[in-house]
mmCIF file of C-alpha atoms in Angstrom:
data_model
loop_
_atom_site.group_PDB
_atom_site.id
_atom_site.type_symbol
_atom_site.label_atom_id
_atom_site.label_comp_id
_atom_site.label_asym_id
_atom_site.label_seq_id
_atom_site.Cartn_x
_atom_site.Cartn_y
_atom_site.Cartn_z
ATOM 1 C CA UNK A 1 -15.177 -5.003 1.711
ATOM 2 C CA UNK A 2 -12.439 -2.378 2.575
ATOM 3 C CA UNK A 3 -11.432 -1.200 6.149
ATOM 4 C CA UNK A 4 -11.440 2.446 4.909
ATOM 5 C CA UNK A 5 -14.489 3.677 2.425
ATOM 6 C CA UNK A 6 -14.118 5.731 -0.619
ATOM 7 C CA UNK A 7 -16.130 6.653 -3.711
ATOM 8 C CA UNK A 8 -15.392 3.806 -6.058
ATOM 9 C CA UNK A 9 -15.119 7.050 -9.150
ATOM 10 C CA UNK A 10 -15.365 10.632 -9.276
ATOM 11 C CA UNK A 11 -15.149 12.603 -12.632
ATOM 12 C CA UNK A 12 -14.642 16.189 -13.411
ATOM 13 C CA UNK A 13 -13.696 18.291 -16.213
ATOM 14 C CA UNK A 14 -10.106 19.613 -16.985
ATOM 15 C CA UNK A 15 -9.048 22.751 -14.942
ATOM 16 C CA UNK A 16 -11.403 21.897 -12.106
ATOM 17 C CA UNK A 17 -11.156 20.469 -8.814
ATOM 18 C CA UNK A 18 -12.160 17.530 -7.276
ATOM 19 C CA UNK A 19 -12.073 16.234 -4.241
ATOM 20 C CA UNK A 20 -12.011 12.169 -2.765
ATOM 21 C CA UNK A 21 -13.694 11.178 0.704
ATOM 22 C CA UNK A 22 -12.331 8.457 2.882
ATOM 23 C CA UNK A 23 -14.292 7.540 5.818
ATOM 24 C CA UNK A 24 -12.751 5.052 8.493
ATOM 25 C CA UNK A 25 -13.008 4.531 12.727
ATOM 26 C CA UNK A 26 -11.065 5.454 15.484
ATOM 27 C CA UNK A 27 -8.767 2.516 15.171
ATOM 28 C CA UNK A 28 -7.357 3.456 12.197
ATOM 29 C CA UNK A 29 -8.110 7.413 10.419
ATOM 30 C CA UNK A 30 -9.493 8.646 14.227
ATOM 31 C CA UNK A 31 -6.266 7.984 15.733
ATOM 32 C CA UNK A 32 -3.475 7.343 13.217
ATOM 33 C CA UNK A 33 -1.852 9.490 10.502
ATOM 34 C CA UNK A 34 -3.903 8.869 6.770
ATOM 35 C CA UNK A 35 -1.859 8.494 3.442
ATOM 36 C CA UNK A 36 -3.134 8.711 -0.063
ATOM 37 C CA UNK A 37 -1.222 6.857 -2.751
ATOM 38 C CA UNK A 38 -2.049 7.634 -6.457
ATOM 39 C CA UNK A 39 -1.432 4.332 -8.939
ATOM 40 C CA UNK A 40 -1.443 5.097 -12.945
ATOM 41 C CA UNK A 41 -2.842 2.240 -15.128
ATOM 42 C CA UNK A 42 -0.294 -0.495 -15.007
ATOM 43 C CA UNK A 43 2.064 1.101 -12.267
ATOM 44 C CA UNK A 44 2.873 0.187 -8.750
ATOM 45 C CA UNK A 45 1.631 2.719 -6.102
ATOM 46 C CA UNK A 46 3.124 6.101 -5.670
ATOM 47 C CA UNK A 47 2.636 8.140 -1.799
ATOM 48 C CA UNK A 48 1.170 11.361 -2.491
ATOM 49 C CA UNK A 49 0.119 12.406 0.449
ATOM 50 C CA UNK A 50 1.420 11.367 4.352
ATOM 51 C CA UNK A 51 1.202 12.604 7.128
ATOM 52 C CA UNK A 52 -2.789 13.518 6.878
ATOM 53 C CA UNK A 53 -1.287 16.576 4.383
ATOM 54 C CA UNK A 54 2.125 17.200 3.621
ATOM 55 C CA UNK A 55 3.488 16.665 0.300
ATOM 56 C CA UNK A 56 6.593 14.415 -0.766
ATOM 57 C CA UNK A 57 8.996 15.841 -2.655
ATOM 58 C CA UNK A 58 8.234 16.412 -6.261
ATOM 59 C CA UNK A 59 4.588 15.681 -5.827
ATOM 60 C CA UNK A 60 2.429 18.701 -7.454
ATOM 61 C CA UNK A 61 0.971 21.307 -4.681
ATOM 62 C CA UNK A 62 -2.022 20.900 -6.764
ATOM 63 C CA UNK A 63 -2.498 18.007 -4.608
ATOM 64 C CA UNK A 64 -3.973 18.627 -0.953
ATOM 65 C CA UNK A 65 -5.233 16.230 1.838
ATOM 66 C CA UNK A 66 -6.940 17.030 5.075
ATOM 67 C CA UNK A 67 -8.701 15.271 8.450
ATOM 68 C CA UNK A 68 -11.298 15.461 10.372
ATOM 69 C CA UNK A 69 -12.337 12.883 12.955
ATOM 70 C CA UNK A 70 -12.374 10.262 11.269
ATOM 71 C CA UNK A 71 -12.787 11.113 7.843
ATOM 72 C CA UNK A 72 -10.208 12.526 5.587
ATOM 73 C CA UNK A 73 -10.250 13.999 2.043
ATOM 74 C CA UNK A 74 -7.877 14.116 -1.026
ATOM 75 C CA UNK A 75 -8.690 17.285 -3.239
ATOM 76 C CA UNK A 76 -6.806 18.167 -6.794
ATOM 77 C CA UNK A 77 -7.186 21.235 -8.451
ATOM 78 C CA UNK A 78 -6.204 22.200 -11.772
ATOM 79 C CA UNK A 79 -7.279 19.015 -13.065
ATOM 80 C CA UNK A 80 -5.250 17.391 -15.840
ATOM 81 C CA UNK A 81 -5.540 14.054 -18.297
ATOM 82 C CA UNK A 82 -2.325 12.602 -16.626
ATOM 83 C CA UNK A 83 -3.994 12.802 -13.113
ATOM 84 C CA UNK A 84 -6.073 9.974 -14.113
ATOM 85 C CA UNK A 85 -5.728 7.038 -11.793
ATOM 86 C CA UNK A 86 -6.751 4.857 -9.259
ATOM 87 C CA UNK A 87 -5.968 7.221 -5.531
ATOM 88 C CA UNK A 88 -6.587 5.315 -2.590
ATOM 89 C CA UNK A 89 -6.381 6.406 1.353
ATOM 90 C CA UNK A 90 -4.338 4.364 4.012
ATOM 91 C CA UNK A 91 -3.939 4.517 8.067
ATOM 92 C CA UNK A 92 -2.404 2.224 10.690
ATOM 93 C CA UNK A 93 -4.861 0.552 12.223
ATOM 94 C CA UNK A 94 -4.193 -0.428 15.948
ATOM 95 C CA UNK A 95 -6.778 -3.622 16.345
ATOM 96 C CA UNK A 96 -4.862 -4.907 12.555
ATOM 97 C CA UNK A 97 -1.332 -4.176 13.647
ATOM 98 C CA UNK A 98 -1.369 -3.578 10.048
ATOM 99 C CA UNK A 99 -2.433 -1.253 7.688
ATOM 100 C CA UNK A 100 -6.084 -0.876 6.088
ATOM 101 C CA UNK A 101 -6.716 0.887 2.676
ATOM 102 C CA UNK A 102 -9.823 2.329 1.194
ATOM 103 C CA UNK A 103 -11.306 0.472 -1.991
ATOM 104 C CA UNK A 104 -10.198 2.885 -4.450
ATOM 105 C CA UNK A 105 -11.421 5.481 -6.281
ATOM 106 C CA UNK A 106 -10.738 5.802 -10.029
ATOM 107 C CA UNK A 107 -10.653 9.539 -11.464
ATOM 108 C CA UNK A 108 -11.483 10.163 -14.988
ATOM 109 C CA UNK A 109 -10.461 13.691 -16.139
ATOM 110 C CA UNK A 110 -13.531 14.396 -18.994
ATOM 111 C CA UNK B 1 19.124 5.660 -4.848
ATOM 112 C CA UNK B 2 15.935 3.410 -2.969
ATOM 113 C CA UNK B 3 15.293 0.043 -4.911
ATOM 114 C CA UNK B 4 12.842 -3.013 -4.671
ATOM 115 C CA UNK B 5 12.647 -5.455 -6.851
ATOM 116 C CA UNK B 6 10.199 -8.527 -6.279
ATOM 117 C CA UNK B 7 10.865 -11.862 -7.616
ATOM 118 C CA UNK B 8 9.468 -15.435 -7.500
ATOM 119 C CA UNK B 9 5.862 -14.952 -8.555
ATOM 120 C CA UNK B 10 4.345 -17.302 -11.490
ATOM 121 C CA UNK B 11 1.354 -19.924 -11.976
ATOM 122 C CA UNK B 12 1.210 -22.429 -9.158
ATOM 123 C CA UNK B 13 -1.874 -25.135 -8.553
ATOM 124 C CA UNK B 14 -4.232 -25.013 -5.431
ATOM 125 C CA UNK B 15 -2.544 -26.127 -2.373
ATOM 126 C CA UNK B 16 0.926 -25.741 -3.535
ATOM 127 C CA UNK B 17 3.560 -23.482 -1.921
ATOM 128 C CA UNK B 18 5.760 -19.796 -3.706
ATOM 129 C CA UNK B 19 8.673 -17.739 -2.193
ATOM 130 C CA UNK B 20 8.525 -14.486 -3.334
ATOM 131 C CA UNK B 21 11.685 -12.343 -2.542
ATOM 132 C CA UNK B 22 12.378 -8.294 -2.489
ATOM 133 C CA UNK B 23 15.785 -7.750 -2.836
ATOM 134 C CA UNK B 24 16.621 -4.192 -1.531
ATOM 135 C CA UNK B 25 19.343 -1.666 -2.391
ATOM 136 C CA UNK B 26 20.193 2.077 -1.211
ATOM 137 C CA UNK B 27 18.988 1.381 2.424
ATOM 138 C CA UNK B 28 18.965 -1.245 4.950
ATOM 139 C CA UNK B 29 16.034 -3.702 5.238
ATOM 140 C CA UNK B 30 16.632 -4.773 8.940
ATOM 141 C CA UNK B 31 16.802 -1.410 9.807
ATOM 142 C CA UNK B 32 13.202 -0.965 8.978
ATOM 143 C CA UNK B 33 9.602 -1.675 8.803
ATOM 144 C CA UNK B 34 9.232 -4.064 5.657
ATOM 145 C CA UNK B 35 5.547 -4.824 4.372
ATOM 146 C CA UNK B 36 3.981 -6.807 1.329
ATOM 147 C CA UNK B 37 0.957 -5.576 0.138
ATOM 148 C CA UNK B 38 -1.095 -7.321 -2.532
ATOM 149 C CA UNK B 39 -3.573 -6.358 -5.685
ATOM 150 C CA UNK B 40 -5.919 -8.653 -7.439
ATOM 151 C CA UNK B 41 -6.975 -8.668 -10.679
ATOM 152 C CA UNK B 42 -8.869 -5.314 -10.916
ATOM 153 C CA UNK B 43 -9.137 -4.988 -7.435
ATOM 154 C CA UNK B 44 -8.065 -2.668 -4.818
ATOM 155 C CA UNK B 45 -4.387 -2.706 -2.550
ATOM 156 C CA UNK B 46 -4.881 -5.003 0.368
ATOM 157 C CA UNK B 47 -2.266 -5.190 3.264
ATOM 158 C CA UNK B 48 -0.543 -8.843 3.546
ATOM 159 C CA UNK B 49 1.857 -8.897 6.475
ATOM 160 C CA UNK B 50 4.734 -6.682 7.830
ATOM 161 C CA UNK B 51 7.698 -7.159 9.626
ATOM 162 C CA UNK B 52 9.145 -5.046 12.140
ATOM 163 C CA UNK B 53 13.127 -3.560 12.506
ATOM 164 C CA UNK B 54 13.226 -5.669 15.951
ATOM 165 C CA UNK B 55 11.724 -8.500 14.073
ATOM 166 C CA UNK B 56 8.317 -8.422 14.974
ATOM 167 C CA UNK B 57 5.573 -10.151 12.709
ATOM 168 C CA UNK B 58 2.312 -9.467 11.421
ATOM 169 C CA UNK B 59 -0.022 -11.012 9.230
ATOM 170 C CA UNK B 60 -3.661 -10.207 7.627
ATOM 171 C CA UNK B 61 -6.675 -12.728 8.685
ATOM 172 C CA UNK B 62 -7.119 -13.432 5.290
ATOM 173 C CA UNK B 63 -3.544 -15.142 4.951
ATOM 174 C CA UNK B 64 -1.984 -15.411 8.875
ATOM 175 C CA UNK B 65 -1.186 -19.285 9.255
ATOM 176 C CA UNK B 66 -0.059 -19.928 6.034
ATOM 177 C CA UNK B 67 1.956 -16.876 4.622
ATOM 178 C CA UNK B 68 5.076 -16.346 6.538
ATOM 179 C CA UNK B 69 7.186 -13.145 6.496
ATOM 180 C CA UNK B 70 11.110 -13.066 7.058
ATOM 181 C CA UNK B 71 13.857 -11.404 5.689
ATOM 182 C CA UNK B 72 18.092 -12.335 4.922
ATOM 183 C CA UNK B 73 20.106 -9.474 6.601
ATOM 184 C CA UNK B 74 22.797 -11.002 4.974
ATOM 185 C CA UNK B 75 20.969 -10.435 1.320
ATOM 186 C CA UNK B 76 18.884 -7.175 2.330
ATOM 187 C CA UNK B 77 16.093 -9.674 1.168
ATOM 188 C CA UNK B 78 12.920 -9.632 2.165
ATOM 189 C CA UNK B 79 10.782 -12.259 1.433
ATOM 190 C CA UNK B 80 6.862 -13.896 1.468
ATOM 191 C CA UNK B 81 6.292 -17.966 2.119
ATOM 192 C CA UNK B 82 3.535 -18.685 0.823
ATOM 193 C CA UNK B 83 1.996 -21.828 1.626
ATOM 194 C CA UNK B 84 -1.545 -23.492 0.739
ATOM 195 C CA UNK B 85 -2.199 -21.071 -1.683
ATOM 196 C CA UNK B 86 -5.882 -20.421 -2.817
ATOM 197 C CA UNK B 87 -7.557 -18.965 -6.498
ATOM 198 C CA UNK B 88 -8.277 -16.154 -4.147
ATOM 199 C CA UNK B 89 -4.740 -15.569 -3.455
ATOM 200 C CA UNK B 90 -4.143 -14.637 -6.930
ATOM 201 C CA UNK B 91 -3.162 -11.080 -7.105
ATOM 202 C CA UNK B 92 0.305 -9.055 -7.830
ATOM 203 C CA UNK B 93 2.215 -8.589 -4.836
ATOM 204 C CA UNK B 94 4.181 -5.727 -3.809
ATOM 205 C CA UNK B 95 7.155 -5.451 -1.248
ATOM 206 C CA UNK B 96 7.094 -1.653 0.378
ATOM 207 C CA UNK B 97 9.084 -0.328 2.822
ATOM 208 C CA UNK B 98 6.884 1.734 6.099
ATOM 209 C CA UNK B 99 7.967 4.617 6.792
ATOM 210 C CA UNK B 100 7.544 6.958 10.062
ATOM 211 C CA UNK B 101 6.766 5.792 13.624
ATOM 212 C CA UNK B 102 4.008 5.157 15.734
ATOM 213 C CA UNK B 103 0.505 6.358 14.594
ATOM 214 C CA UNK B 104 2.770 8.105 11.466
ATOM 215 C CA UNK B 105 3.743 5.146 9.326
ATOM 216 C CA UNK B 106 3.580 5.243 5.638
ATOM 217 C CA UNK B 107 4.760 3.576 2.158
ATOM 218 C CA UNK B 108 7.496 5.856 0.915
ATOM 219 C CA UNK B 109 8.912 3.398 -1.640
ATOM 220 C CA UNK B 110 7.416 0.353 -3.562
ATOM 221 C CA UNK B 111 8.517 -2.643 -5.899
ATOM 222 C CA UNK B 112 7.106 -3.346 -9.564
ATOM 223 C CA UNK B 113 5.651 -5.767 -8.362
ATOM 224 C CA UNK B 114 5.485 -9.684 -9.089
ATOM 225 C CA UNK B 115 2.750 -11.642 -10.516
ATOM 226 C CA UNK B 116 1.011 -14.985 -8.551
ATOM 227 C CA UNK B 117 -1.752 -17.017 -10.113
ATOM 228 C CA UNK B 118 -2.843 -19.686 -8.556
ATOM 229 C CA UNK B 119 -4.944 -22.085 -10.563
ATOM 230 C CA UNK B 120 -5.115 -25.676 -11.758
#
């Protein structure tokens, strides 16, 4: 059972957008920055998001995240096959001294 | 250019003990927050333990008491003891570095990753 909650799979068609809920508590998404990390089949983790919404370098802007409370959303637009993958959200969580992640949600691009 | 590479993973038997090391390269590891995060199996990323620039520990219920963090200045090493090791412990395990500062930290690089099964 994950700290943070997410949809365990969302799927949408090419050229669309999607977007990926992650629901948490004040100890963690209500009063710490969220991250989502994107991780290909086979691959380690990449950040794609930091900072509740900016963008590291090289990352597509077709990538977006926002917060609200304590929820936060990843949203992709201009879906393509290579955006399929496991994304998952992230926050500090103060009662942890660590950091909690949501369970994952795998995208398939149909 | 920012490197980790993990090391030390491989079968071990219930009960038994594995030192997995992150050696580090195009940055200094005592000069920042260090974490290992793990993956089992088909499973999602779970948060091990991370260590702190001024040295301060901390560790997951799920492993605090027997996995220890430290890390070799000397080496820009990081490293994971792991100690009465459990089938449930099974999982890749990835060294990170945490970026950011308070109530902004993030994982802007990551290892490959290195592979523990534990299992008789």
């Amino acid at each position: 059972q994950s700290v943070l909650t997410q949809p365990p799979s969302v799927s949408e068609a090419p050229r669309q957008r999607v977007t990926i809920s992650c629901s948490g508590s004040s100890s963690n998404i209500g009063n710490n920055a969220v991250n989502w990390y994107q991780q290909l089949p086979g691959k380690a983790p990449k950040l794609l998001i930091y900072y509740d919404d900016l963008l590291p370098s090289g990352v597509s802007d077709r990538f977006s995240g926002s917060k609200s409370g304590t929820s936060a959303s990843l949203a992709i637009s201009g879906l393509q096959s290579e955006d399929e993958a496991d994304y998952y959200c992230a926050a500090w969580d103060d009662r942890l001294n660590g950091v909690v992640f949501g369970g994952g949600t795998k995208l398939t691009v149909l | 250019e920012v490197q980790l590479v993990e090391t030390g993973g491989g079968l071990i038997q219930p009960g038994g003990s594995l030192r997995l090391s992150c050696a580090a390269s195009g940055f200094t590891v005592s000069s920042n927050y260090m974490s290992w995060v793990r993956q089992a199996p088909g499973k999602g990323l779970e948060w091990v333990s991370v260590i702190y620039s001024g040295g301060s520990t901390y560790y997951a219920d799920s492993v605090k008491g027997r996995f220890t963090i430290s890390r070799d200045n000397s080496k820009n090493t990081l490293y994971l003891q792991m100690n009465s090791l459990r089938a449930e412990d099974t999982a890749v395990y990835y060294c990170a570095r945490l970026e950011g500062f308070i109530r902004y930290y993030y994982f802007d690089y990551w290892g490959q990753g290195t592979l523990v099964t534990v299992s008789s």
